[in-house]
Amino acid sequence: MERVISGIRPTGNLHLGNYFGAVKSFVKMQDEYDCMFFIADWHSLTTHPTPENIRNSVKTILSEYLACGIDPQKAPIYVQSDVKQVLELYLYLNMNAYLGELERVTSFKEKVRKQPDNVNAGLLTYPCLMAADILMHKADKVPVGKDQEQNMEMARLFARRFNRIYQVEYFKEPQSFHFADKAVKVPGLDGTGKMGKSEGNCLYLCDDEKTVTKKIMRAVTDQGPTQLNQEKPEVIQNLFTLCELLSGKEAADYYNDLYNNMTIRYGDMKKQMAADANTLLAPIRERILAYSSDDALLDKIMRQGAEAAAARAEKTIEEVREIIGFRKV
Ligand code: AMP
């Protein structure tokens, strides 16, 4: 069975973009692949060097993953910092990664612009840590968004380079996994193209019923169509995309007809979207609350996840040490 690995940084709550764009597919993938998921708490230090309460953030994201239907019996979930073997592989990959190529990575350049006072070495070697997470498990596939494509290219480059330098056929090149030909892109509630934490336009999985309704009712629209069958401006197209995700194609088609004959009332459409969002989110929200108040269960899941990940990681490290020529410990 092909191996899949995917990580998420514990820097906030999951929103609808994460759900439709990633986690919902993970739930399906856990039945079809040998999956492991991890919470990338080390990675988060590159942007959040003094995390306010990292343990809580980890538990939050873990509860949300579980609430969405990730089943640790099928797909272990572990916390990156629990699996120390990854650091050793990170070190070896760092030794064979060159300053020039790391400086050219787009996400590094972006971070330099965004946080000019904290251009740390961790940011520069982010692709090495990401490659260590992936290569550690000999993953075949890594579900990633477009923004991670270049880091995936680096992971493949590091795998090839390791094999070449040590004259082995050891690491295989991990492939990016795209859920569909056209990745789902969940628009924001502000009418812009992408829902995202830093954009402040999110519907969070943990939002309560009132907040969900309020946020959707306030979603940005326009004055309405002024001509029959008129092309939709971007904000309205985005609202329809959200409508299809939340209420289904039939509902979106119904409102589309109303739009085309100029009788649409966005308020009605949003009311339905809010009701459907609450139907979708209510059980998830309930499970988030249940998981997040069960520390013993979360600890057990993290421990079991770490054991499963460490078993694989240890094997890889032993082999890598032997390939490079270190003695067995
Ligand atoms: P982030 O929380 O931005 O680190 O996103 C984690 C993952 O969630 C991304 O790699 C995407 O797969 C998915 N994701 C985040 N925002 C969106 C969105 N607006 N539409 C679709 N997928 C998204």
Short mmCIF file of C-alpha atoms and ligand atoms in Angstrom, two decimals:
data_model
loop_
_atom_site.label_atom_id
_atom_site.label_comp_id
_atom_site.label_asym_id
_atom_site.label_seq_id
_atom_site.Cartn_x
_atom_site.Cartn_y
_atom_site.Cartn_z
CA MET A 1 0.00 0.00 0.00
CA GLU A 2 1.36 3.42 -0.89
CA ARG A 3 2.45 5.60 1.98
CA VAL A 4 1.05 9.07 2.52
CA ILE A 5 2.29 11.66 4.99
CA SER A 6 0.85 15.07 5.73
CA GLY A 7 1.59 17.70 8.35
CA ILE A 8 -0.15 20.78 9.61
CA ARG A 9 1.26 23.60 11.70
CA PRO A 10 -0.56 24.22 14.98
CA THR A 11 -0.95 27.93 14.46
CA GLY A 12 -4.72 28.33 14.66
CA ASN A 13 -8.07 26.63 14.36
CA LEU A 14 -9.15 24.69 11.30
CA HIS A 15 -11.42 26.58 8.95
CA LEU A 16 -13.67 25.55 6.07
CA GLY A 17 -10.77 25.97 3.63
CA ASN A 18 -8.72 23.41 5.56
CA TYR A 19 -11.76 21.15 5.77
CA PHE A 20 -12.85 21.11 2.14
CA GLY A 21 -9.34 21.63 0.77
CA ALA A 22 -7.57 18.99 2.82
CA VAL A 23 -8.99 17.26 5.89
CA LYS A 24 -12.14 15.92 4.22
CA SER A 25 -9.93 14.21 1.64
CA PHE A 26 -7.62 12.85 4.38
CA VAL A 27 -10.62 11.10 5.91
CA LYS A 28 -11.18 9.33 2.61
CA MET A 29 -7.50 8.65 2.04
CA GLN A 30 -7.04 6.87 5.35
CA ASP A 31 -9.05 3.97 3.90
CA GLU A 32 -7.09 3.86 0.66
CA TYR A 33 -3.50 4.50 1.72
CA ASP A 34 -1.09 3.81 4.51
CA CYS A 35 -1.48 7.29 5.99
CA MET A 36 0.21 9.15 8.81
CA PHE A 37 -0.60 12.67 9.90
CA PHE A 38 1.53 14.89 12.06
CA ILE A 39 1.30 18.21 13.81
CA ALA A 40 4.31 20.26 12.79
CA ASP A 41 5.08 22.06 16.03
CA TRP A 42 8.80 22.45 15.28
CA HIS A 43 7.99 24.07 11.97
CA SER A 44 5.81 26.62 13.72
CA LEU A 45 8.86 27.97 15.60
CA THR A 46 10.12 29.46 12.34
CA THR A 47 7.35 32.05 12.49
CA HIS A 48 6.23 31.83 16.13
CA PRO A 49 9.47 31.58 18.17
CA THR A 50 7.71 32.05 21.51
CA PRO A 51 4.44 30.21 21.04
CA GLU A 52 1.91 31.25 23.62
CA ASN A 53 0.72 27.82 24.53
CA ILE A 54 2.05 25.32 22.09
CA ARG A 55 0.73 22.31 23.98
CA ASN A 56 -2.78 23.70 23.87
CA SER A 57 -2.49 24.59 20.19
CA VAL A 58 -1.38 21.03 19.45
CA LYS A 59 -4.33 19.62 21.37
CA THR A 60 -6.72 21.95 19.59
CA ILE A 61 -5.62 20.88 16.15
CA LEU A 62 -5.56 17.22 17.19
CA SER A 63 -9.15 17.47 18.52
CA GLU A 64 -10.22 19.11 15.28
CA TYR A 65 -8.61 16.44 13.10
CA LEU A 66 -10.27 13.70 15.14
CA ALA A 67 -13.60 15.52 15.07
CA CYS A 68 -13.45 15.64 11.26
CA GLY A 69 -13.13 11.87 11.17
CA ILE A 70 -9.41 11.08 11.11
CA ASP A 71 -9.23 7.71 12.82
CA PRO A 72 -5.92 7.10 14.61
CA GLN A 73 -6.49 3.35 14.33
CA LYS A 74 -6.29 3.71 10.57
CA ALA A 75 -3.92 6.64 10.35
CA PRO A 76 -1.64 7.40 13.30
CA ILE A 77 -1.44 11.06 14.26
CA TYR A 78 1.74 12.20 15.93
CA VAL A 79 3.34 15.37 17.14
CA GLN A 80 6.52 16.21 15.22
CA SER A 81 8.50 17.09 18.36
CA ASP A 82 7.74 13.66 19.84
CA VAL A 83 9.75 11.95 17.11
CA LYS A 84 13.32 13.07 17.69
CA GLN A 85 14.79 10.92 14.93
CA VAL A 86 13.58 13.53 12.47
CA LEU A 87 16.21 15.92 13.86
CA GLU A 88 19.03 13.60 12.93
CA LEU A 89 17.81 13.26 9.37
CA TYR A 90 17.27 17.03 9.27
CA LEU A 91 20.92 17.48 10.21
CA TYR A 92 22.15 15.15 7.48
CA LEU A 93 19.95 16.87 4.90
CA ASN A 94 21.22 20.27 6.04
CA MET A 95 24.78 19.15 5.38
CA ASN A 96 23.92 18.53 1.74
CA ALA A 97 21.70 21.54 1.14
CA TYR A 98 23.30 24.66 -0.31
CA LEU A 99 22.79 28.25 0.71
CA GLY A 100 22.07 29.46 -2.82
CA GLU A 101 19.26 27.02 -3.50
CA LEU A 102 17.68 27.57 -0.08
CA GLU A 103 17.76 31.33 -0.53
CA ARG A 104 15.96 30.98 -3.85
CA VAL A 105 12.90 29.24 -2.38
CA THR A 106 9.89 31.48 -2.89
CA SER A 107 8.33 30.84 0.52
CA PHE A 108 11.66 31.79 2.16
CA LYS A 109 11.79 35.04 0.20
CA GLU A 110 8.19 35.75 1.18
CA LYS A 111 8.95 35.17 4.85
CA VAL A 112 11.99 37.46 4.63
CA ARG A 113 9.64 40.16 3.41
CA LYS A 114 7.01 39.39 6.03
CA GLN A 115 9.27 39.10 9.07
CA PRO A 116 12.44 41.07 8.29
CA ASP A 117 13.38 41.15 11.98
CA ASN A 118 13.42 37.39 12.28
CA VAL A 119 15.14 35.86 9.26
CA ASN A 120 16.26 32.79 11.19
CA ALA A 121 18.16 29.73 9.96
CA GLY A 122 15.07 27.61 10.58
CA LEU A 123 13.24 29.59 7.92
CA LEU A 124 16.08 29.05 5.50
CA THR A 125 16.24 25.31 6.15
CA TYR A 126 12.47 24.84 6.29
CA PRO A 127 12.63 22.66 3.14
CA CYS A 128 15.20 20.41 4.85
CA LEU A 129 12.95 19.81 7.85
CA MET A 130 9.99 19.22 5.58
CA ALA A 131 12.04 16.78 3.50
CA ALA A 132 13.14 15.01 6.70
CA ASP A 133 9.50 14.59 7.76
CA ILE A 134 8.67 13.05 4.41
CA LEU A 135 11.77 10.98 3.64
CA MET A 136 11.81 9.62 7.17
CA HIS A 137 8.70 7.62 6.35
CA LYS A 138 9.68 6.80 2.76
CA ALA A 139 6.40 8.41 1.78
CA ASP A 140 5.17 7.89 -1.77
CA LYS A 141 2.69 10.71 -1.75
CA VAL A 142 2.31 13.99 0.06
CA PRO A 143 -0.95 15.91 -0.21
CA VAL A 144 0.02 19.54 -0.70
CA GLY A 145 -1.41 22.77 -1.93
CA LYS A 146 0.20 24.69 -4.79
CA ASP A 147 2.18 26.81 -2.33
CA GLN A 148 4.11 23.73 -1.19
CA GLU A 149 5.05 22.55 -4.66
CA GLN A 150 8.52 24.06 -4.54
CA ASN A 151 9.25 22.51 -1.14
CA MET A 152 8.22 19.16 -2.61
CA GLU A 153 10.64 19.75 -5.46
CA MET A 154 13.35 20.34 -2.84
CA ALA A 155 12.44 17.11 -1.04
CA ARG A 156 12.88 15.22 -4.32
CA LEU A 157 16.15 17.02 -4.98
CA PHE A 158 17.49 16.13 -1.51
CA ALA A 159 16.45 12.49 -1.97
CA ARG A 160 18.24 12.30 -5.33
CA ARG A 161 21.28 14.10 -3.98
CA PHE A 162 21.58 11.80 -0.97
CA ASN A 163 21.45 8.78 -3.27
CA ARG A 164 24.06 10.30 -5.57
CA ILE A 165 26.47 11.44 -2.87
CA TYR A 166 26.42 8.12 -1.04
CA GLN A 167 25.99 6.06 -4.22
CA VAL A 168 22.89 4.24 -3.09
CA GLU A 169 19.33 3.82 -4.29
CA TYR A 170 17.91 4.55 -0.87
CA PHE A 171 15.39 7.38 -0.79
CA LYS A 172 12.60 7.38 -3.30
CA GLU A 173 11.29 10.63 -4.63
CA PRO A 174 8.00 11.57 -2.97
CA GLN A 175 5.27 12.77 -5.28
CA SER A 176 2.83 15.59 -4.65
CA PHE A 177 -0.68 14.34 -4.33
CA HIS A 178 -3.52 16.42 -5.68
CA PHE A 179 -6.97 15.42 -4.56
CA ALA A 180 -8.58 16.26 -7.84
CA ASP A 181 -7.43 17.61 -11.17
CA LYS A 182 -8.52 20.98 -10.01
CA ALA A 183 -7.86 21.44 -6.33
CA VAL A 184 -10.80 22.80 -4.36
CA LYS A 185 -10.23 26.39 -3.48
CA VAL A 186 -12.54 27.66 -0.78
CA PRO A 187 -13.25 31.38 -1.12
CA GLY A 188 -13.30 33.72 1.86
CA LEU A 189 -16.39 35.30 3.38
CA ASP A 190 -15.09 38.70 2.34
CA GLY A 191 -15.65 37.87 -1.32
CA THR A 192 -11.98 37.25 -2.00
CA GLY A 193 -10.71 34.09 -3.63
CA LYS A 194 -9.21 32.25 -0.67
CA MET A 195 -10.30 31.57 2.85
CA GLY A 196 -7.22 31.85 5.05
CA LYS A 197 -6.24 32.39 8.67
CA SER A 198 -4.20 35.47 8.01
CA GLU A 199 -6.90 36.96 5.78
CA GLY A 200 -9.44 37.07 8.65
CA ASN A 201 -12.20 35.82 6.36
CA CYS A 202 -12.73 32.35 7.81
CA LEU A 203 -15.54 30.23 9.02
CA TYR A 204 -13.93 28.07 11.69
CA LEU A 205 -15.03 24.52 12.39
CA CYS A 206 -15.34 25.45 16.06
CA ASP A 207 -17.46 28.58 15.48
CA ASP A 208 -20.76 28.34 17.36
CA GLU A 209 -24.11 28.35 15.60
CA LYS A 210 -24.74 32.05 16.09
CA THR A 211 -21.29 33.01 14.85
CA VAL A 212 -21.66 30.82 11.77
CA THR A 213 -24.98 32.42 10.92
CA LYS A 214 -23.69 35.93 11.58
CA LYS A 215 -20.56 35.44 9.48
CA ILE A 216 -22.44 34.01 6.52
CA MET A 217 -25.20 36.63 6.64
CA ARG A 218 -22.46 39.26 6.53
CA ALA A 219 -20.61 37.67 3.62
CA VAL A 220 -19.82 40.30 1.03
CA THR A 221 -22.23 40.64 -1.93
CA ASP A 222 -23.22 43.38 -4.36
CA GLN A 223 -26.45 45.20 -5.28
CA GLY A 224 -27.65 42.27 -7.38
CA PRO A 225 -27.75 41.63 -11.14
CA THR A 226 -28.89 44.44 -13.37
CA GLN A 227 -29.26 42.40 -16.57
CA LEU A 228 -30.63 38.97 -17.42
CA ASN A 229 -28.01 36.20 -17.55
CA GLN A 230 -25.28 38.56 -16.60
CA GLU A 231 -21.79 37.35 -15.88
CA LYS A 232 -21.14 37.24 -12.14
CA PRO A 233 -18.58 39.55 -10.59
CA GLU A 234 -15.88 37.77 -8.61
CA VAL A 235 -17.42 38.31 -5.15
CA ILE A 236 -20.69 36.77 -6.28
CA GLN A 237 -19.00 33.89 -8.05
CA ASN A 238 -17.16 33.23 -4.80
CA LEU A 239 -20.42 33.23 -2.84
CA PHE A 240 -21.84 30.69 -5.30
CA THR A 241 -18.76 28.50 -4.90
CA LEU A 242 -19.27 28.56 -1.14
CA CYS A 243 -22.97 27.86 -1.64
CA GLU A 244 -22.22 24.76 -3.70
CA LEU A 245 -19.79 23.48 -1.07
CA LEU A 246 -22.21 24.05 1.80
CA SER A 247 -25.63 23.47 0.26
CA GLY A 248 -24.86 21.25 -2.73
CA LYS A 249 -25.06 21.63 -6.48
CA GLU A 250 -28.82 21.56 -6.68
CA ALA A 251 -29.17 24.51 -4.33
CA ALA A 252 -26.45 26.44 -6.14
CA ASP A 253 -28.21 25.78 -9.47
CA TYR A 254 -31.50 26.98 -8.02
CA TYR A 255 -29.99 30.29 -6.91
CA ASN A 256 -28.12 30.52 -10.17
CA ASP A 257 -31.45 30.46 -12.04
CA LEU A 258 -32.76 33.18 -9.75
CA TYR A 259 -29.61 35.19 -10.42
CA ASN A 260 -30.04 34.78 -14.14
CA ASN A 261 -33.64 35.97 -14.10
CA MET A 262 -32.75 38.77 -11.67
CA THR A 263 -35.03 37.63 -8.83
CA ILE A 264 -32.30 36.50 -6.49
CA ARG A 265 -32.33 37.65 -2.89
CA TYR A 266 -28.89 37.08 -1.46
CA GLY A 267 -30.38 37.06 2.03
CA ASP A 268 -32.40 33.92 1.24
CA MET A 269 -29.41 32.23 -0.31
CA LYS A 270 -27.27 33.06 2.72
CA LYS A 271 -29.95 31.84 5.11
CA GLN A 272 -29.89 28.47 3.44
CA MET A 273 -26.09 28.44 3.39
CA ALA A 274 -26.01 29.26 7.12
CA ALA A 275 -28.52 26.52 7.92
CA ASP A 276 -26.54 23.98 5.88
CA ALA A 277 -23.24 25.14 7.37
CA ASN A 278 -24.67 24.59 10.83
CA THR A 279 -25.96 21.15 9.88
CA LEU A 280 -22.48 20.27 8.66
CA LEU A 281 -20.62 21.84 11.56
CA ALA A 282 -22.85 20.99 14.54
CA PRO A 283 -21.68 17.37 14.90
CA ILE A 284 -18.06 18.34 14.19
CA ARG A 285 -18.26 21.10 16.80
CA GLU A 286 -19.72 18.70 19.33
CA ARG A 287 -16.94 16.23 18.74
CA ILE A 288 -14.29 18.97 18.96
CA LEU A 289 -15.64 19.87 22.41
CA ALA A 290 -15.73 16.24 23.49
CA TYR A 291 -12.18 15.47 22.32
CA SER A 292 -10.65 18.67 23.59
CA SER A 293 -11.95 18.02 27.09
CA ASP A 294 -10.57 14.47 27.16
CA ASP A 295 -6.88 15.00 27.89
CA ALA A 296 -6.27 11.34 28.70
CA LEU A 297 -7.57 10.23 25.32
CA LEU A 298 -5.60 12.90 23.43
CA ASP A 299 -2.43 11.91 25.31
CA LYS A 300 -2.99 8.27 24.44
CA ILE A 301 -3.54 9.07 20.76
CA MET A 302 -0.40 11.23 20.64
CA ARG A 303 1.64 8.56 22.42
CA GLN A 304 0.48 5.80 20.09
CA GLY A 305 1.06 8.02 17.08
CA ALA A 306 4.57 8.84 18.25
CA GLU A 307 5.34 5.14 18.77
CA ALA A 308 4.18 4.25 15.28
CA ALA A 309 6.13 7.12 13.71
CA ALA A 310 9.26 6.50 15.80
CA ALA A 311 9.35 2.84 14.82
CA ARG A 312 9.59 3.77 11.16
CA ALA A 313 11.86 6.71 11.82
CA GLU A 314 14.30 4.64 13.86
CA LYS A 315 14.66 2.13 11.05
CA THR A 316 15.37 4.90 8.55
CA ILE A 317 17.93 6.54 10.83
CA GLU A 318 19.73 3.27 11.44
CA GLU A 319 19.97 2.69 7.70
CA VAL A 320 21.04 6.25 6.98
CA ARG A 321 23.75 6.10 9.65
CA GLU A 322 25.05 2.94 8.10
CA ILE A 323 25.02 4.42 4.61
CA ILE A 324 26.96 7.50 5.70
CA GLY A 325 29.32 5.37 7.76
CA PHE A 326 28.50 6.14 11.38
CA ARG A 327 28.59 3.36 13.88
CA LYS A 328 25.42 1.71 15.05
CA VAL A 329 24.12 3.07 18.33
P1 AMP B 1 -3.01 26.47 6.10
O1 AMP B 1 -3.93 26.46 7.27
O2 AMP B 1 -3.14 27.72 5.28
O3 AMP B 1 -1.61 26.10 6.46
O4 AMP B 1 -3.53 25.33 5.12
C1 AMP B 1 -3.35 23.95 5.32
C2 AMP B 1 -3.94 23.23 4.11
O5 AMP B 1 -5.35 23.43 4.06
C3 AMP B 1 -3.41 23.72 2.75
O6 AMP B 1 -2.26 23.07 2.35
C4 AMP B 1 -4.58 23.41 1.81
O7 AMP B 1 -4.55 22.06 1.42
C5 AMP B 1 -5.79 23.61 2.71
N1 AMP B 1 -6.39 24.95 2.55
C6 AMP B 1 -6.19 26.05 3.31
N2 AMP B 1 -6.95 27.09 2.89
C7 AMP B 1 -7.65 26.64 1.83
C8 AMP B 1 -8.64 27.21 0.97
N3 AMP B 1 -9.08 28.45 1.12
N4 AMP B 1 -9.13 26.44 -0.03
C9 AMP B 1 -8.74 25.16 -0.18
N5 AMP B 1 -7.84 24.57 0.59
C10 AMP B 1 -7.30 25.28 1.61
#
